[in-house]
Amino acid sequence: MTRMLKYVLQDVLRARFVLFYMVFMMAVTTILFQLDSDPAKVVMSLLNVVLLVVPLVSIVFTTIHYFNSYEFILLLMAQPINRKSVFLSQYAGVASSLCLSLLIGIGLPALAFGAATQVLPLINVGLFLTCIFVSLGFLASSLTRDKAKAIGIALLFWFYFTLIYDGILLWVIYAFNDYPLETPTLILTSLNPVDLARIMMLLSMDISALMGYTGAFFKDFFGSGFGILFSFAMMGLWVMWPLLLALRRFKKNDL
Amino acid sequence: MISLQKVTKFYGRLKTLSEVELEMKAGHCYALLGPNGSGKTTLIKSVLGMVIPDSGEIRINNQNVAGQYLYRKQIGYMPQIGQYPANLRMAQLFEMMKGLRPDVKNTDEELIDSFGLRPLMDKRMYSLSGGTRQKVSAALAFLFRPFIYILDEPTAGLDPVAVEVLKEKLIREKKSGKLFIITSHILNDLEDIVTDMVYLFEGSIRYNSAIEDLKTETRESSFAKAIAVLIKNQDLQIKELVTP
């Protein structure tokens, strides 16, 4: 598996996209730090970039990578290697290279501007989102044999989690605003990794007061030891379930 | 050696393999014949575990291969169309394959030399012609000295010189009592090599016997003619068969 991981990493790096992504994140971070001297505000702006760009890049890159390495997978399948380790080494290769570019892309400029501690929660959330959307990308790829269709499914996932879900959530809150909605919104936000990431971030920045009563309620829950554990566990779950589902399908698919 | 029991495979509603029963023994060379779409490649891929049959059992050395992978150590596979990572150089490809199988120290690189692949080693895979790619596929199939060779259309796309090189290699390997499964439409290429014939038609085996029996049965001296007669007699439509 580690041997295969080496070849997957070589393959990913040869595409140079990951390098481009890293440079892009570096540029954005540097520009934002130069525009504003308050690290807290920079992190807020960066958060919006991370919440949109990281999922999109992760899921689309994964889907394209999967179909581009189809030949490689085909070649491995004729060798005494089991499908599970082929799949997991693909996942590890893609996820680790994207995580590393994000870490360097945000971490390095932040370090240069002396704001490493402030961006730490942001990087944490970004790494989680990367792993989650790489999982979802593999899930999209395993659902169909057609590259264009898989990219379509991947984009749909992205739209759903970043836009459509929030729309539904707002509608629910609006429609049922006569009722106490704290617990239902808490549950509903946990069901979307992007929302969960946003809340984890906002609470770490101590600006939850801006969110009113619900914010206070969220702070009460997510700020507690159990809440932190809960949010981490939920994020972990979001990494695992699409990955396991994709693995199950990959084991059964005909090549 | 290899035994298939009631192997059935559907692609959607299309029944590609229908209760295939087949026994293959070491020391024999099986020609797997049949018209396009008769299920030859599906059968081969099922043995390799690339295609998972809907029902039935495939056993190699009396071990069920479902969900297994270590049995592929014994198999050298040459696909019909060799698809390789496009940006990889040929040298990197061979290096990678050897890196994935560190258990095999004494690799068989004879075909790399006799096909004249050495000067092309720094070429990227996408820049290779179809024939050269076939040569790479063949060289990879022989690389780890397997015991079972599965060659899907090995001579398609190869020039006459390369076909001879491959044939000679096959004859030499055959002497050491290995098992070969070869599919081909170009029957003349197989003449000196195959010992048995399996004829697949619409997903089921219609004929399976030794070549000698086939020749006596059809009263023909050449393999290709014997098969042509057989197909005509049994009314198994086949159009792309090349007869002399």
Short mmCIF file of C-alpha atoms in Angstrom, two decimals:
data_model
loop_
_atom_site.label_atom_id
_atom_site.label_comp_id
_atom_site.label_asym_id
_atom_site.label_seq_id
_atom_site.Cartn_x
_atom_site.Cartn_y
_atom_site.Cartn_z
CA MET A 1 0.00 0.00 0.00
CA THR A 2 2.79 2.47 0.82
CA ARG A 3 4.48 1.47 -2.44
CA MET A 4 1.31 2.22 -4.33
CA LEU A 5 0.87 5.48 -2.46
CA LYS A 6 4.24 6.58 -3.82
CA TYR A 7 3.07 6.08 -7.39
CA VAL A 8 -0.26 7.79 -6.75
CA LEU A 9 1.56 10.79 -5.26
CA GLN A 10 3.92 10.93 -8.24
CA ASP A 11 0.90 10.85 -10.50
CA VAL A 12 -0.90 13.63 -8.61
CA LEU A 13 2.18 15.85 -8.53
CA ARG A 14 2.80 15.29 -12.23
CA ALA A 15 -0.57 16.90 -12.94
CA ARG A 16 0.76 20.16 -11.40
CA PHE A 17 -2.77 21.20 -10.49
CA VAL A 18 -2.04 20.72 -6.81
CA LEU A 19 0.91 23.08 -7.11
CA PHE A 20 -1.28 25.67 -8.80
CA TYR A 21 -3.84 25.31 -6.01
CA MET A 22 -1.16 25.88 -3.39
CA VAL A 23 0.12 29.00 -5.13
CA PHE A 24 -3.45 30.30 -5.45
CA MET A 25 -4.15 29.85 -1.73
CA MET A 26 -0.83 31.52 -0.93
CA ALA A 27 -1.65 34.48 -3.15
CA VAL A 28 -5.12 34.93 -1.67
CA THR A 29 -3.82 34.71 1.90
CA THR A 30 -0.98 37.12 1.24
CA ILE A 31 -3.25 39.65 -0.47
CA LEU A 32 -5.81 39.52 2.34
CA PHE A 33 -3.10 39.99 4.95
CA GLN A 34 -1.80 43.00 3.06
CA LEU A 35 -5.25 44.55 2.73
CA ASP A 36 -6.04 44.37 6.42
CA SER A 37 -3.80 44.49 9.43
CA ASP A 38 -6.31 42.88 11.81
CA PRO A 39 -5.70 39.10 11.68
CA ALA A 40 -9.23 38.38 12.94
CA LYS A 41 -10.76 40.15 9.95
CA VAL A 42 -8.37 38.43 7.57
CA VAL A 43 -9.37 35.06 8.98
CA MET A 44 -13.03 35.99 8.48
CA SER A 45 -12.43 36.81 4.81
CA LEU A 46 -10.33 33.71 4.40
CA LEU A 47 -13.10 31.63 5.94
CA ASN A 48 -15.45 32.56 3.13
CA VAL A 49 -12.82 31.63 0.56
CA VAL A 50 -12.11 28.33 2.30
CA LEU A 51 -15.77 27.42 2.64
CA LEU A 52 -16.38 27.88 -1.10
CA VAL A 53 -13.08 27.07 -2.80
CA VAL A 54 -11.80 24.14 -0.76
CA PRO A 55 -14.88 21.92 -1.26
CA LEU A 56 -15.11 22.80 -4.95
CA VAL A 57 -11.45 22.16 -5.70
CA SER A 58 -11.35 18.99 -3.61
CA ILE A 59 -14.39 17.36 -5.13
CA VAL A 60 -13.73 18.29 -8.76
CA PHE A 61 -10.04 17.45 -8.63
CA THR A 62 -10.78 14.07 -7.04
CA THR A 63 -13.32 13.16 -9.70
CA ILE A 64 -11.03 14.16 -12.55
CA HIS A 65 -8.10 12.36 -10.94
CA TYR A 66 -10.10 9.17 -10.51
CA PHE A 67 -11.01 9.00 -14.17
CA ASN A 68 -7.54 9.98 -15.30
CA SER A 69 -6.00 7.19 -13.28
CA TYR A 70 -8.44 4.61 -14.59
CA GLU A 71 -5.68 3.05 -16.69
CA PHE A 72 -3.43 2.88 -13.68
CA ILE A 73 -6.17 1.15 -11.68
CA LEU A 74 -6.73 -1.26 -14.57
CA LEU A 75 -3.04 -2.08 -14.61
CA LEU A 76 -3.01 -2.72 -10.87
CA MET A 77 -6.06 -4.96 -11.01
CA ALA A 78 -4.17 -7.57 -13.03
CA GLN A 79 -1.53 -7.70 -10.29
CA PRO A 80 -1.78 -9.48 -6.94
CA ILE A 81 -3.10 -6.38 -5.19
CA ASN A 82 -6.49 -6.16 -3.58
CA ARG A 83 -9.04 -3.59 -4.53
CA LYS A 84 -9.28 -2.14 -1.07
CA SER A 85 -5.64 -1.10 -0.95
CA VAL A 86 -5.82 0.27 -4.51
CA PHE A 87 -8.76 2.40 -3.47
CA LEU A 88 -7.35 3.52 -0.14
CA SER A 89 -3.99 4.43 -1.62
CA GLN A 90 -5.80 6.54 -4.22
CA TYR A 91 -7.71 8.26 -1.43
CA ALA A 92 -4.64 8.78 0.71
CA GLY A 93 -2.65 10.15 -2.24
CA VAL A 94 -5.27 12.69 -3.30
CA ALA A 95 -6.33 13.76 0.20
CA SER A 96 -2.81 14.13 1.56
CA SER A 97 -1.56 16.18 -1.39
CA LEU A 98 -4.56 18.52 -1.26
CA CYS A 99 -4.25 18.84 2.53
CA LEU A 100 -0.57 19.64 2.24
CA SER A 101 -1.15 22.35 -0.36
CA LEU A 102 -3.82 23.92 1.83
CA LEU A 103 -1.58 23.74 4.88
CA ILE A 104 1.30 25.41 3.08
CA GLY A 105 -0.92 27.73 1.05
CA ILE A 106 -2.49 29.31 4.12
CA GLY A 107 0.03 28.42 6.80
CA LEU A 108 3.15 29.83 5.21
CA PRO A 109 1.88 33.38 4.52
CA ALA A 110 0.17 33.43 7.94
CA LEU A 111 3.45 32.48 9.54
CA ALA A 112 5.17 35.25 7.60
CA PHE A 113 2.63 37.79 8.86
CA GLY A 114 2.90 36.45 12.40
CA ALA A 115 -0.69 35.23 12.63
CA ALA A 116 -0.12 31.49 12.81
CA THR A 117 -2.22 30.94 15.93
CA GLN A 118 -5.20 32.83 14.53
CA VAL A 119 -5.37 30.75 11.35
CA LEU A 120 -4.96 27.44 13.14
CA PRO A 121 -8.73 26.78 13.58
CA LEU A 122 -9.25 27.81 9.96
CA ILE A 123 -6.66 25.33 8.74
CA ASN A 124 -8.18 22.65 10.93
CA VAL A 125 -11.59 23.24 9.38
CA GLY A 126 -10.06 23.43 5.89
CA LEU A 127 -8.32 20.09 6.30
CA PHE A 128 -11.55 18.47 7.44
CA LEU A 129 -13.42 19.91 4.47
CA THR A 130 -10.71 18.68 2.10
CA CYS A 131 -10.94 15.12 3.42
CA ILE A 132 -14.75 15.21 3.35
CA PHE A 133 -15.02 16.48 -0.20
CA VAL A 134 -12.34 14.12 -1.47
CA SER A 135 -14.49 11.33 0.00
CA LEU A 136 -17.55 12.73 -1.73
CA GLY A 137 -15.55 12.99 -4.96
CA PHE A 138 -14.70 9.30 -4.82
CA LEU A 139 -18.34 8.56 -4.09
CA ALA A 140 -19.40 10.56 -7.18
CA SER A 141 -16.80 8.70 -9.27
CA SER A 142 -17.89 5.30 -8.08
CA LEU A 143 -21.51 5.96 -8.95
CA THR A 144 -20.99 6.03 -12.71
CA ARG A 145 -18.55 4.97 -15.42
CA ASP A 146 -18.96 8.20 -17.34
CA LYS A 147 -16.50 10.98 -16.52
CA ALA A 148 -18.81 13.84 -17.52
CA LYS A 149 -21.66 12.40 -15.47
CA ALA A 150 -19.38 11.92 -12.46
CA ILE A 151 -18.22 15.55 -12.62
CA GLY A 152 -21.88 16.55 -12.86
CA ILE A 153 -22.68 14.57 -9.72
CA ALA A 154 -19.65 16.08 -7.99
CA LEU A 155 -20.78 19.62 -8.82
CA LEU A 156 -24.26 18.76 -7.64
CA PHE A 157 -22.83 17.66 -4.30
CA TRP A 158 -20.96 20.94 -4.05
CA PHE A 159 -24.03 23.03 -4.93
CA TYR A 160 -26.10 21.07 -2.47
CA PHE A 161 -23.76 21.51 0.48
CA THR A 162 -22.73 25.10 -0.14
CA LEU A 163 -25.95 26.65 -1.51
CA ILE A 164 -29.05 24.48 -1.71
CA TYR A 165 -28.84 23.10 1.82
CA ASP A 166 -28.58 26.57 3.33
CA GLY A 167 -31.58 27.61 1.28
CA ILE A 168 -33.60 24.73 2.65
CA LEU A 169 -32.40 25.49 6.16
CA LEU A 170 -33.43 29.15 5.86
CA TRP A 171 -36.80 28.12 4.53
CA VAL A 172 -37.32 25.74 7.46
CA ILE A 173 -36.37 28.44 9.95
CA TYR A 174 -38.62 30.97 8.25
CA ALA A 175 -41.59 28.63 7.93
CA PHE A 176 -41.44 27.39 11.49
CA ASN A 177 -40.28 30.54 13.25
CA ASP A 178 -43.23 30.37 15.64
CA TYR A 179 -41.65 27.34 17.27
CA PRO A 180 -38.48 26.99 19.32
CA LEU A 181 -35.99 25.96 16.67
CA GLU A 182 -32.70 25.74 18.53
CA THR A 183 -32.43 21.99 18.70
CA PRO A 184 -33.74 21.32 15.17
CA THR A 185 -31.32 23.87 13.65
CA LEU A 186 -28.52 22.34 15.66
CA ILE A 187 -29.31 18.94 14.20
CA LEU A 188 -29.83 20.31 10.70
CA THR A 189 -26.51 22.16 10.69
CA SER A 190 -24.71 19.03 11.83
CA LEU A 191 -26.03 17.32 8.73
CA ASN A 192 -24.05 19.64 6.48
CA PRO A 193 -20.25 19.63 6.84
CA VAL A 194 -19.92 23.14 5.39
CA ASP A 195 -22.32 24.62 7.92
CA LEU A 196 -20.66 22.67 10.68
CA ALA A 197 -17.29 24.02 9.58
CA ARG A 198 -18.63 27.57 9.56
CA ILE A 199 -20.01 27.26 13.07
CA MET A 200 -16.85 25.63 14.40
CA MET A 201 -14.93 28.57 12.98
CA LEU A 202 -17.24 31.33 14.17
CA LEU A 203 -17.34 29.96 17.71
CA SER A 204 -13.57 29.74 17.83
CA MET A 205 -13.45 33.45 16.95
CA ASP A 206 -15.74 34.55 19.75
CA ILE A 207 -18.10 36.52 17.55
CA SER A 208 -21.12 34.30 18.16
CA ALA A 209 -22.80 37.20 19.93
CA LEU A 210 -23.44 38.59 16.45
CA MET A 211 -25.71 35.65 15.75
CA GLY A 212 -28.22 36.55 18.44
CA TYR A 213 -30.06 34.10 20.61
CA THR A 214 -29.33 31.08 18.39
CA GLY A 215 -25.70 32.04 18.45
CA ALA A 216 -25.72 32.02 22.20
CA PHE A 217 -27.41 28.65 22.17
CA PHE A 218 -24.84 27.31 19.70
CA LYS A 219 -22.06 28.75 21.78
CA ASP A 220 -23.50 27.03 24.78
CA PHE A 221 -23.53 23.70 22.97
CA PHE A 222 -20.51 23.78 20.63
CA GLY A 223 -18.41 25.67 23.12
CA SER A 224 -18.73 22.92 25.71
CA GLY A 225 -16.33 20.00 25.85
CA PHE A 226 -19.03 17.67 24.62
CA GLY A 227 -19.93 20.04 21.78
CA ILE A 228 -16.35 20.19 20.54
CA LEU A 229 -16.12 16.43 20.68
CA PHE A 230 -19.47 16.20 18.91
CA SER A 231 -18.46 18.51 16.08
CA PHE A 232 -15.18 16.67 15.55
CA ALA A 233 -16.99 13.34 15.57
CA MET A 234 -19.54 14.64 13.06
CA MET A 235 -16.77 15.85 10.75
CA GLY A 236 -15.06 12.47 11.09
CA LEU A 237 -18.31 10.78 10.22
CA TRP A 238 -18.60 12.97 7.14
CA VAL A 239 -15.17 11.78 6.03
CA MET A 240 -15.99 8.15 6.68
CA TRP A 241 -19.43 7.42 5.29
CA PRO A 242 -18.94 8.58 1.68
CA LEU A 243 -15.54 6.88 1.67
CA LEU A 244 -16.88 3.56 2.91
CA LEU A 245 -19.81 3.70 0.51
CA ALA A 246 -17.47 4.45 -2.39
CA LEU A 247 -15.16 1.62 -1.32
CA ARG A 248 -18.07 -0.80 -1.23
CA ARG A 249 -19.05 0.17 -4.74
CA PHE A 250 -15.47 0.09 -5.98
CA LYS A 251 -15.07 -3.47 -4.74
CA LYS A 252 -18.07 -4.58 -6.75
CA ASN A 253 -17.63 -2.54 -9.91
CA ASP A 254 -16.54 -4.21 -13.13
CA LEU A 255 -13.42 -2.81 -14.70
CA MET B 1 -5.79 -25.79 -12.62
CA ILE B 2 -8.58 -23.39 -13.57
CA SER B 3 -12.15 -24.49 -13.23
CA LEU B 4 -15.29 -22.49 -13.92
CA GLN B 5 -18.59 -23.69 -12.55
CA LYS B 6 -21.85 -22.24 -13.79
CA VAL B 7 -20.34 -18.79 -14.22
CA THR B 8 -23.01 -16.29 -15.23
CA LYS B 9 -22.59 -12.59 -15.86
CA PHE B 10 -25.14 -9.98 -16.83
CA TYR B 11 -24.39 -6.54 -18.20
CA GLY B 12 -27.69 -4.88 -17.45
CA ARG B 13 -30.15 -7.23 -19.10
CA LEU B 14 -27.63 -8.67 -21.50
CA LYS B 15 -26.47 -12.13 -20.49
CA THR B 16 -22.80 -12.10 -21.45
CA LEU B 17 -21.87 -15.39 -19.83
CA SER B 18 -24.46 -18.06 -19.28
CA GLU B 19 -23.60 -20.91 -16.94
CA VAL B 20 -20.13 -21.45 -18.34
CA GLU B 21 -18.53 -24.73 -17.27
CA LEU B 22 -14.88 -25.10 -18.13
CA GLU B 23 -11.84 -27.01 -16.93
CA MET B 24 -8.34 -25.97 -17.94
CA LYS B 25 -5.24 -27.96 -17.13
CA ALA B 26 -1.58 -27.09 -16.86
CA GLY B 27 0.54 -27.96 -19.86
CA HIS B 28 -2.26 -27.11 -22.25
CA CYS B 29 -2.71 -24.13 -24.46
CA TYR B 30 -6.34 -23.14 -24.95
CA ALA B 31 -7.55 -21.16 -27.89
CA LEU B 32 -10.61 -19.23 -26.78
CA LEU B 33 -12.57 -18.49 -29.92
CA GLY B 34 -15.89 -16.93 -30.74
CA PRO B 35 -17.40 -14.01 -32.62
CA ASN B 36 -17.28 -10.46 -31.28
CA GLY B 37 -19.40 -10.06 -28.20
CA SER B 38 -19.50 -13.76 -27.46
CA GLY B 39 -18.08 -13.20 -23.98
CA LYS B 40 -14.41 -14.06 -24.44
CA THR B 41 -13.02 -10.97 -22.75
CA THR B 42 -15.66 -11.13 -20.01
CA LEU B 43 -14.64 -14.72 -19.31
CA ILE B 44 -10.99 -13.75 -19.10
CA LYS B 45 -11.70 -10.74 -16.91
CA SER B 46 -13.80 -12.90 -14.59
CA VAL B 47 -10.84 -15.21 -14.07
CA LEU B 48 -8.71 -12.15 -13.30
CA GLY B 49 -11.27 -10.75 -10.87
CA MET B 50 -11.73 -7.57 -12.89
CA VAL B 51 -15.29 -8.55 -13.67
CA ILE B 52 -17.28 -10.06 -10.85
CA PRO B 53 -19.66 -12.80 -11.99
CA ASP B 54 -23.27 -12.64 -10.84
CA SER B 55 -23.29 -16.31 -9.97
CA GLY B 56 -21.10 -19.36 -10.26
CA GLU B 57 -17.63 -20.13 -9.01
CA ILE B 58 -14.15 -19.80 -10.42
CA ARG B 59 -11.47 -21.94 -8.85
CA ILE B 60 -7.76 -21.81 -9.44
CA ASN B 61 -5.78 -24.64 -7.87
CA ASN B 62 -8.97 -25.59 -6.07
CA GLN B 63 -9.30 -22.19 -4.43
CA ASN B 64 -12.29 -19.98 -4.99
CA VAL B 65 -11.02 -16.69 -6.39
CA ALA B 66 -13.99 -14.53 -5.33
CA GLY B 67 -12.65 -11.63 -3.26
CA GLN B 68 -9.12 -13.03 -3.40
CA TYR B 69 -6.13 -11.35 -4.99
CA LEU B 70 -2.95 -13.27 -4.17
CA TYR B 71 -3.76 -15.90 -6.80
CA ARG B 72 -2.96 -13.25 -9.42
CA LYS B 73 0.70 -13.78 -8.60
CA GLN B 74 0.51 -16.77 -10.89
CA ILE B 75 -1.17 -14.96 -13.76
CA GLY B 76 0.38 -12.94 -16.55
CA TYR B 77 -2.27 -10.94 -18.38
CA MET B 78 -2.00 -9.24 -21.72
CA PRO B 79 -5.11 -7.11 -22.33
CA GLN B 80 -6.76 -6.66 -25.69
CA ILE B 81 -6.15 -2.92 -25.61
CA GLY B 82 -3.26 -1.91 -23.38
CA GLN B 83 -4.22 1.23 -21.48
CA TYR B 84 -1.41 2.85 -19.57
CA PRO B 85 -1.00 6.08 -17.59
CA ALA B 86 -0.38 8.51 -20.44
CA ASN B 87 2.33 10.64 -18.88
CA LEU B 88 4.45 7.78 -17.65
CA ARG B 89 7.66 6.96 -19.50
CA MET B 90 8.09 3.35 -20.55
CA ALA B 91 11.05 2.89 -18.21
CA GLN B 92 8.98 4.28 -15.33
CA LEU B 93 6.17 1.89 -16.17
CA PHE B 94 8.42 -1.17 -16.01
CA GLU B 95 10.08 0.17 -12.89
CA MET B 96 6.72 0.72 -11.26
CA MET B 97 5.48 -2.75 -12.09
CA LYS B 98 8.64 -4.27 -10.69
CA GLY B 99 8.38 -2.03 -7.63
CA LEU B 100 4.90 -3.36 -6.97
CA ARG B 101 6.13 -6.94 -7.07
CA PRO B 102 9.33 -6.94 -5.05
CA ASP B 103 8.83 -10.65 -4.35
CA VAL B 104 9.90 -11.50 -7.92
CA LYS B 105 13.62 -10.90 -8.20
CA ASN B 106 14.37 -12.82 -11.34
CA THR B 107 12.21 -11.02 -13.90
CA ASP B 108 11.88 -12.22 -17.47
CA GLU B 109 12.94 -9.32 -19.68
CA GLU B 110 13.62 -11.33 -22.78
CA LEU B 111 10.69 -9.85 -24.70
CA ILE B 112 11.76 -6.29 -23.93
CA ASP B 113 14.99 -7.02 -25.75
CA SER B 114 13.64 -9.13 -28.57
CA PHE B 115 10.87 -6.62 -29.32
CA GLY B 116 13.50 -3.88 -29.37
CA LEU B 117 11.83 -1.83 -26.66
CA ARG B 118 15.05 -0.70 -24.96
CA PRO B 119 15.69 2.32 -27.23
CA LEU B 120 12.11 3.51 -26.59
CA MET B 121 12.39 3.41 -22.81
CA ASP B 122 12.36 7.18 -22.32
CA LYS B 123 9.26 7.69 -24.49
CA ARG B 124 6.03 8.61 -22.77
CA MET B 125 3.24 6.06 -23.06
CA TYR B 126 0.83 8.33 -24.95
CA SER B 127 3.37 8.81 -27.74
CA LEU B 128 3.64 5.10 -28.48
CA SER B 129 1.94 3.49 -31.45
CA GLY B 130 -0.72 0.85 -30.94
CA GLY B 131 1.67 -1.92 -31.96
CA THR B 132 4.39 -0.77 -29.58
CA ARG B 133 1.85 -0.64 -26.80
CA GLN B 134 0.91 -4.24 -27.59
CA LYS B 135 4.58 -5.15 -27.29
CA VAL B 136 4.71 -3.46 -23.89
CA SER B 137 1.61 -5.40 -22.83
CA ALA B 138 3.20 -8.65 -23.93
CA ALA B 139 6.46 -7.89 -22.16
CA LEU B 140 4.54 -7.07 -18.97
CA ALA B 141 2.58 -10.32 -19.16
CA PHE B 142 5.79 -12.35 -19.24
CA LEU B 143 7.73 -10.15 -16.80
CA PHE B 144 7.06 -11.98 -13.56
CA ARG B 145 7.40 -15.53 -14.92
CA PRO B 146 3.80 -16.49 -14.17
CA PHE B 147 2.39 -19.97 -14.43
CA ILE B 148 -0.82 -19.02 -16.17
CA TYR B 149 -0.70 -16.81 -19.23
CA ILE B 150 -3.88 -15.09 -20.31
CA LEU B 151 -3.42 -13.36 -23.63
CA ASP B 152 -6.33 -11.45 -25.11
CA GLU B 153 -5.80 -10.97 -28.85
CA PRO B 154 -2.02 -11.02 -28.50
CA THR B 155 -1.23 -10.78 -32.19
CA ALA B 156 -3.71 -8.05 -33.15
CA GLY B 157 -1.78 -4.96 -34.16
CA LEU B 158 1.63 -6.60 -34.10
CA ASP B 159 3.82 -6.67 -37.19
CA PRO B 160 4.77 -10.08 -38.65
CA VAL B 161 8.25 -9.98 -37.12
CA ALA B 162 6.86 -9.27 -33.67
CA VAL B 163 4.24 -12.01 -34.09
CA GLU B 164 7.06 -14.49 -34.79
CA VAL B 165 9.01 -13.28 -31.77
CA LEU B 166 5.95 -13.74 -29.55
CA LYS B 167 5.18 -17.15 -31.03
CA GLU B 168 8.70 -18.40 -30.42
CA LYS B 169 8.54 -17.16 -26.86
CA LEU B 170 5.19 -18.90 -26.36
CA ILE B 171 6.51 -22.19 -27.73
CA ARG B 172 9.51 -22.01 -25.42
CA GLU B 173 7.37 -21.28 -22.37
CA LYS B 174 4.92 -24.00 -23.32
CA LYS B 175 7.64 -26.61 -22.99
CA SER B 176 7.90 -25.90 -19.28
CA GLY B 177 4.35 -27.12 -18.72
CA LYS B 178 2.54 -23.84 -18.15
CA LEU B 179 -1.07 -23.02 -18.87
CA PHE B 180 -2.03 -20.66 -21.69
CA ILE B 181 -5.35 -19.10 -22.59
CA ILE B 182 -5.25 -17.23 -25.86
CA THR B 183 -8.04 -15.50 -27.71
CA SER B 184 -7.50 -14.57 -31.30
CA HIS B 185 -9.30 -14.13 -34.56
CA ILE B 186 -6.19 -14.76 -36.57
CA LEU B 187 -6.14 -18.50 -36.40
CA ASN B 188 -3.03 -19.04 -38.47
CA ASP B 189 -0.99 -17.35 -35.78
CA LEU B 190 -2.08 -19.95 -33.28
CA GLU B 191 -1.56 -23.04 -35.43
CA ASP B 192 1.67 -24.36 -33.85
CA ILE B 193 0.83 -23.36 -30.32
CA VAL B 194 -2.64 -24.34 -29.25
CA THR B 195 -3.51 -27.80 -28.01
CA ASP B 196 -7.18 -27.30 -27.19
CA MET B 197 -10.01 -25.25 -28.53
CA VAL B 198 -12.87 -23.68 -26.64
CA TYR B 199 -15.58 -22.11 -28.75
CA LEU B 200 -17.75 -19.52 -27.09
CA PHE B 201 -20.98 -18.40 -28.69
CA GLU B 202 -23.55 -16.07 -27.14
CA GLY B 203 -22.10 -16.54 -23.71
CA SER B 204 -21.99 -20.31 -23.56
CA ILE B 205 -19.42 -22.89 -24.55
CA ARG B 206 -20.43 -24.67 -27.72
CA TYR B 207 -17.35 -26.72 -28.34
CA ASN B 208 -14.44 -27.79 -26.19
CA SER B 209 -11.93 -30.42 -27.26
CA ALA B 210 -8.35 -31.13 -28.18
CA ILE B 211 -7.19 -29.90 -31.58
CA GLU B 212 -6.28 -33.42 -32.69
CA ASP B 213 -9.83 -34.62 -32.06
CA LEU B 214 -11.16 -31.62 -33.91
CA LYS B 215 -9.00 -32.41 -36.93
CA THR B 216 -10.06 -36.04 -37.09
CA GLU B 217 -13.66 -35.11 -36.54
CA THR B 218 -13.69 -32.63 -39.39
CA ARG B 219 -11.20 -34.54 -41.58
CA GLU B 220 -9.15 -31.41 -42.11
CA SER B 221 -5.41 -31.20 -41.66
CA SER B 222 -5.09 -27.54 -40.88
CA PHE B 223 -6.37 -26.01 -37.69
CA ALA B 224 -7.96 -22.99 -39.32
CA LYS B 225 -9.82 -25.07 -41.90
CA ALA B 226 -10.98 -27.50 -39.25
CA ILE B 227 -12.48 -24.67 -37.26
CA ALA B 228 -14.11 -23.21 -40.34
CA VAL B 229 -15.74 -26.57 -41.08
CA LEU B 230 -16.82 -26.95 -37.50
CA ILE B 231 -18.46 -23.54 -37.43
CA LYS B 232 -20.23 -24.18 -40.69
CA ASN B 233 -21.46 -27.58 -39.54
CA GLN B 234 -22.69 -26.35 -36.25
CA ASP B 235 -24.15 -23.22 -37.81
CA LEU B 236 -22.33 -20.89 -35.45
CA GLN B 237 -22.29 -17.66 -37.37
CA ILE B 238 -18.91 -16.02 -37.37
CA LYS B 239 -17.90 -13.41 -39.84
CA GLU B 240 -14.56 -12.04 -38.80
CA LEU B 241 -12.79 -15.38 -38.94
CA VAL B 242 -9.76 -15.32 -41.19
CA THR B 243 -9.32 -18.52 -43.11
CA PRO B 244 -6.50 -19.21 -45.53
#
